[in-house]
């Protein structure tokens, strides 16, 4: 099933001399059970594409569907609800709350989300990512790579049908890249989730079912 669909999407920021067209006529679809990798250099439009695909920001033109529902036809409240229940984001800036411990970041999600993985599954996930010893720490006490892995675990904790990850391996060493790559592939292949990763990290290529290139806001399919 097509879980994420973009149809002729454009995104323009600013106007006059400050006008930037970050996304140029992108049509894209991602099915459940598959990991799509979008590769592109810095400033090519990766984060803009991903946040539009997940309904975090609106396109200037074109349509975005999540689970078959046209996001543009929803009220802000309905859109938030759809996102909360279906989409797990791993954002580029990690987006962790600095005044909550790692454990509390998960508890916060548990309060607002309709479904989460079990505490036992969470324990296993934290161990797999090598962050099980950090649950009582605050984000400012963590390294970039540790924050990155907490952000990944947080996205997976809410058991989303769609996982959208922005540079999820930027701060990780090669060994951890393999762990995270395998984890994301397993979510797609074993749990039937829809996984989209945007990155410039070529090390993730081998984990992908489909590879796309985004250059200067334009997307092409590679395989
Ligand atoms: N909110 C915004 N206002 C104005 N311009 C923006 C905004 N967000 C992104 N842009 C511009 O859109 C283009 C694409 O930005 P985007 O962040 O999507 O690139 P990226 O591929 O994610 O880059 P990076 O690899 O450095 O994260 C850039 O030229 C950027 O300056
Ligand atoms: Mg980016």
CSV table of C-alpha atoms and ligand atoms in Angstrom, one decimal:
chain,number,residue,atom,x,y,z
A,1,UNK,CA,0.0,0.0,0.0
A,2,UNK,CA,1.2,3.5,-0.8
A,3,UNK,CA,1.6,5.2,2.6
A,4,UNK,CA,3.2,8.5,1.5
A,5,UNK,CA,2.4,10.1,-1.8
A,6,UNK,CA,3.5,13.4,-3.2
A,7,UNK,CA,2.0,14.7,-6.5
A,8,UNK,CA,3.7,17.5,-8.3
A,9,UNK,CA,4.9,19.2,-5.1
A,10,UNK,CA,6.7,22.6,-5.2
A,11,UNK,CA,8.0,24.6,-2.3
A,12,UNK,CA,9.1,28.2,-2.6
A,13,UNK,CA,10.5,30.2,0.3
A,14,UNK,CA,10.7,34.0,0.3
A,15,UNK,CA,10.1,36.4,-2.6
A,16,UNK,CA,12.0,38.8,-4.9
A,17,UNK,CA,15.7,38.5,-4.7
A,18,UNK,CA,15.3,36.2,-1.6
A,19,UNK,CA,13.2,33.7,-3.5
A,20,UNK,CA,14.3,30.1,-3.2
A,21,UNK,CA,12.6,27.2,-4.8
A,22,UNK,CA,13.6,24.4,-2.5
A,23,UNK,CA,11.4,21.7,-4.1
A,24,UNK,CA,10.7,21.5,-7.9
A,25,UNK,CA,7.8,19.5,-9.1
A,26,UNK,CA,8.5,16.3,-7.1
A,27,UNK,CA,6.2,13.3,-7.5
A,28,UNK,CA,7.1,10.5,-5.2
A,29,UNK,CA,5.5,7.4,-3.5
A,30,UNK,CA,6.6,5.1,-0.7
A,31,UNK,CA,5.0,1.8,0.1
A,32,UNK,CA,4.7,0.0,3.3
A,33,UNK,CA,7.4,-2.7,3.8
A,34,UNK,CA,10.0,-0.7,1.9
A,35,UNK,CA,12.9,1.6,2.8
A,36,UNK,CA,13.4,4.5,0.4
A,37,UNK,CA,16.7,6.4,0.6
A,38,UNK,CA,16.9,9.9,-0.8
A,39,UNK,CA,20.5,11.0,-1.3
A,40,UNK,CA,21.6,14.6,-2.0
A,41,UNK,CA,24.2,17.2,-1.1
A,42,UNK,CA,23.7,20.0,1.5
A,43,UNK,CA,21.0,22.5,0.5
A,44,UNK,CA,19.5,20.2,-2.1
A,45,UNK,CA,16.1,20.2,-0.4
A,46,UNK,CA,16.2,16.9,1.6
A,47,UNK,CA,14.8,18.3,4.9
A,48,UNK,CA,12.2,20.4,3.1
A,49,UNK,CA,11.1,17.3,1.2
A,50,UNK,CA,10.9,15.1,4.3
A,51,UNK,CA,9.0,17.6,6.4
A,52,UNK,CA,6.5,18.2,3.6
A,53,UNK,CA,6.1,14.4,3.2
A,54,UNK,CA,5.3,14.1,6.9
A,55,UNK,CA,2.9,17.0,7.0
A,56,UNK,CA,5.1,19.2,9.1
A,57,UNK,CA,5.1,22.0,6.6
A,58,UNK,CA,2.8,22.7,3.6
A,59,UNK,CA,3.9,22.7,0.0
A,60,UNK,CA,3.4,25.9,-2.1
A,61,UNK,CA,1.6,23.7,-4.6
A,62,UNK,CA,0.8,20.0,-5.2
A,63,UNK,CA,-0.7,17.4,-3.0
A,64,UNK,CA,0.6,15.2,-0.1
A,65,UNK,CA,-1.2,12.1,1.0
A,66,UNK,CA,-0.4,10.1,4.2
A,67,UNK,CA,-2.1,6.7,4.3
A,68,UNK,CA,-4.3,7.8,1.4
A,69,UNK,CA,-5.5,10.9,3.2
A,70,UNK,CA,-5.0,14.3,1.5
A,71,UNK,CA,-3.1,16.3,4.2
A,72,UNK,CA,-4.1,19.6,2.6
A,73,UNK,CA,-7.8,18.9,3.1
A,74,UNK,CA,-7.4,18.5,6.9
A,75,UNK,CA,-7.8,21.1,9.6
A,76,UNK,CA,-4.6,21.9,11.6
A,77,UNK,CA,-6.0,19.8,14.5
A,78,UNK,CA,-6.8,16.8,12.2
A,79,UNK,CA,-3.4,17.1,10.6
A,80,UNK,CA,-1.6,17.0,14.0
A,81,UNK,CA,-3.6,13.9,15.0
A,82,UNK,CA,-2.8,12.1,11.7
A,83,UNK,CA,0.9,12.9,12.2
A,84,UNK,CA,0.9,11.9,15.9
A,85,UNK,CA,-0.7,8.5,15.2
A,86,UNK,CA,1.1,7.6,12.0
A,87,UNK,CA,4.4,9.4,11.6
A,88,UNK,CA,7.6,9.0,13.6
A,89,UNK,CA,10.1,11.8,12.8
A,90,UNK,CA,13.9,11.6,13.4
A,91,UNK,CA,14.7,15.3,12.8
A,92,UNK,CA,18.1,16.6,11.8
A,93,UNK,CA,18.5,18.7,15.0
A,94,UNK,CA,17.4,15.7,17.1
A,95,UNK,CA,14.6,17.8,18.6
A,96,UNK,CA,15.0,16.5,22.2
A,97,UNK,CA,13.7,18.5,25.1
A,98,UNK,CA,16.7,19.7,27.0
A,99,UNK,CA,15.0,19.7,30.4
A,100,UNK,CA,13.7,16.1,30.3
A,101,UNK,CA,15.9,13.1,30.9
A,102,UNK,CA,16.0,10.4,28.2
A,103,UNK,CA,13.5,8.3,30.2
A,104,UNK,CA,11.1,11.3,30.5
A,105,UNK,CA,11.2,11.9,26.7
A,106,UNK,CA,9.7,8.5,26.3
A,107,UNK,CA,7.2,9.0,29.1
A,108,UNK,CA,6.0,12.2,27.4
A,109,UNK,CA,5.3,10.3,24.2
A,110,UNK,CA,3.4,7.6,26.1
A,111,UNK,CA,1.0,10.3,27.5
A,112,UNK,CA,0.1,11.7,24.1
A,113,UNK,CA,0.4,8.8,21.7
A,114,UNK,CA,-2.3,6.2,21.2
A,115,UNK,CA,0.1,3.3,20.9
A,116,UNK,CA,3.7,2.6,21.8
A,117,UNK,CA,5.9,-0.5,21.8
A,118,UNK,CA,6.0,-2.4,25.2
A,119,UNK,CA,8.5,-1.5,27.9
A,120,UNK,CA,10.3,-4.8,27.2
A,121,UNK,CA,10.6,-3.9,23.5
A,122,UNK,CA,11.9,-0.4,24.5
A,123,UNK,CA,14.5,-1.9,26.7
A,124,UNK,CA,15.7,-4.2,23.9
A,125,UNK,CA,15.7,-1.3,21.4
A,126,UNK,CA,17.8,0.9,23.8
A,127,UNK,CA,20.3,-1.9,24.3
A,128,UNK,CA,20.5,-2.5,20.6
A,129,UNK,CA,21.3,1.2,20.0
A,130,UNK,CA,23.8,1.2,22.9
A,131,UNK,CA,22.0,3.9,24.9
A,132,UNK,CA,20.4,1.8,27.7
A,133,UNK,CA,22.8,3.2,30.3
A,134,UNK,CA,21.8,6.8,29.5
A,135,UNK,CA,18.2,6.9,30.5
A,136,UNK,CA,18.7,9.2,33.5
A,137,UNK,CA,20.8,11.7,31.6
A,138,UNK,CA,19.6,15.0,30.1
A,139,UNK,CA,20.3,15.7,26.4
A,140,UNK,CA,23.0,18.4,27.0
A,141,UNK,CA,25.0,15.7,28.9
A,142,UNK,CA,25.0,13.5,25.8
A,143,UNK,CA,27.3,13.4,22.7
A,144,UNK,CA,25.9,14.1,19.2
A,145,UNK,CA,25.9,10.4,18.4
A,146,UNK,CA,24.1,9.5,21.6
A,147,UNK,CA,21.5,12.2,21.0
A,148,UNK,CA,21.0,10.9,17.5
A,149,UNK,CA,20.3,7.4,18.8
A,150,UNK,CA,17.9,8.6,21.5
A,151,UNK,CA,16.0,10.5,18.7
A,152,UNK,CA,15.9,7.3,16.7
A,153,UNK,CA,14.6,5.3,19.6
A,154,UNK,CA,12.0,8.0,20.4
A,155,UNK,CA,10.6,7.9,16.9
A,156,UNK,CA,10.3,4.1,17.0
A,157,UNK,CA,8.8,4.0,20.5
A,158,UNK,CA,5.5,5.4,19.2
A,159,UNK,CA,5.2,2.5,16.8
A,160,UNK,CA,4.5,4.6,13.7
A,161,UNK,CA,3.4,3.2,10.4
A,162,UNK,CA,5.7,5.7,8.7
A,163,UNK,CA,9.3,6.6,9.8
A,164,UNK,CA,10.8,9.7,8.3
A,165,UNK,CA,14.5,10.1,9.2
A,166,UNK,CA,16.6,13.1,8.4
A,167,UNK,CA,20.4,12.3,8.4
A,168,UNK,CA,19.9,9.7,11.1
A,169,UNK,CA,23.5,8.6,10.9
A,170,UNK,CA,25.4,11.9,10.5
A,171,UNK,CA,27.0,11.7,13.9
A,172,UNK,CA,27.6,7.9,14.0
A,173,UNK,CA,30.7,5.8,13.5
A,174,UNK,CA,30.7,3.0,10.9
A,175,UNK,CA,29.7,0.3,13.3
A,176,UNK,CA,26.7,2.2,14.6
A,177,UNK,CA,25.7,3.0,11.0
A,178,UNK,CA,25.4,-0.7,10.4
A,179,UNK,CA,23.2,-1.1,13.5
A,180,UNK,CA,20.9,1.7,12.6
A,181,UNK,CA,20.8,0.7,8.9
A,182,UNK,CA,19.8,-2.9,9.8
A,183,UNK,CA,17.3,-1.6,12.4
A,184,UNK,CA,15.6,0.6,9.8
A,185,UNK,CA,15.6,-2.2,7.2
A,186,UNK,CA,14.0,-4.6,9.7
A,187,UNK,CA,11.3,-2.2,10.5
A,188,UNK,CA,10.3,-2.0,6.8
A,189,UNK,CA,10.8,-5.7,6.0
A,190,UNK,CA,9.7,-7.4,9.2
A,191,UNK,CA,7.1,-5.0,10.5
A,192,UNK,CA,5.8,-3.7,7.2
A,193,UNK,CA,6.5,-0.1,8.1
A,194,UNK,CA,7.2,2.7,5.6
A,195,UNK,CA,10.7,4.1,6.0
A,196,UNK,CA,12.1,7.1,4.3
A,197,UNK,CA,15.6,8.3,5.0
A,198,UNK,CA,17.1,11.5,3.5
A,199,UNK,CA,20.9,11.7,3.8
A,200,UNK,CA,24.2,12.4,2.1
A,201,UNK,CA,25.6,9.3,3.8
A,202,UNK,CA,26.5,6.8,1.1
A,203,UNK,CA,27.0,4.1,3.8
A,204,UNK,CA,23.2,3.7,4.0
A,205,UNK,CA,22.9,2.8,0.3
A,206,UNK,CA,23.1,-1.0,0.8
A,207,UNK,CA,20.1,-1.0,3.2
A,208,UNK,CA,17.7,0.6,0.8
A,209,UNK,CA,15.0,-0.9,-1.5
A,210,UNK,CA,14.8,2.2,-3.6
A,211,UNK,CA,17.4,5.0,-4.0
A,212,UNK,CA,16.5,8.5,-5.2
A,213,UNK,CA,18.7,11.5,-5.9
A,214,UNK,CA,17.7,15.0,-5.0
A,215,UNK,CA,19.7,17.8,-6.6
A,216,UNK,CA,18.8,21.4,-6.5
A,217,UNK,CA,15.2,20.5,-5.5
A,218,UNK,CA,14.7,18.0,-8.3
A,219,UNK,CA,14.3,14.3,-7.6
A,220,UNK,CA,15.3,11.4,-9.8
A,221,UNK,CA,14.9,7.7,-9.2
A,222,UNK,CA,18.1,5.7,-9.3
A,223,UNK,CA,17.0,2.2,-8.6
B,1,LIG,N1,12.4,28.1,6.2
B,1,LIG,C1,13.1,28.4,5.2
B,1,LIG,N2,13.2,29.7,4.7
B,1,LIG,C2,13.9,30.0,3.6
B,1,LIG,N3,14.7,29.2,2.9
B,1,LIG,C3,14.7,27.9,3.4
B,1,LIG,C4,13.9,27.5,4.5
B,1,LIG,N4,14.2,26.1,4.7
B,1,LIG,C5,15.0,25.8,3.7
B,1,LIG,N5,15.3,26.8,2.9
B,1,LIG,C6,16.2,26.8,1.7
B,1,LIG,O1,15.8,25.7,0.9
B,1,LIG,C7,16.9,25.0,0.3
B,1,LIG,C8,16.9,23.6,0.7
B,1,LIG,O2,17.0,23.5,2.1
B,1,LIG,P1,17.0,22.1,2.9
B,1,LIG,O3,17.1,22.4,4.4
B,1,LIG,O4,15.8,21.3,2.5
B,1,LIG,O5,18.3,21.3,2.4
B,1,LIG,P2,19.0,20.0,2.9
B,1,LIG,O6,19.2,19.2,1.6
B,1,LIG,O7,18.2,19.4,4.0
B,1,LIG,O8,20.4,20.5,3.4
B,1,LIG,P3,21.4,19.9,4.5
B,1,LIG,O9,22.0,18.6,3.9
B,1,LIG,O10,22.4,20.9,4.8
B,1,LIG,O11,20.5,19.6,5.7
B,1,LIG,C9,18.1,25.8,0.8
B,1,LIG,O12,18.5,26.7,-0.2
B,1,LIG,C10,17.7,26.5,2.1
B,1,LIG,O13,18.4,27.7,2.3
B,2,LIG,MG1,18.7,19.0,5.9
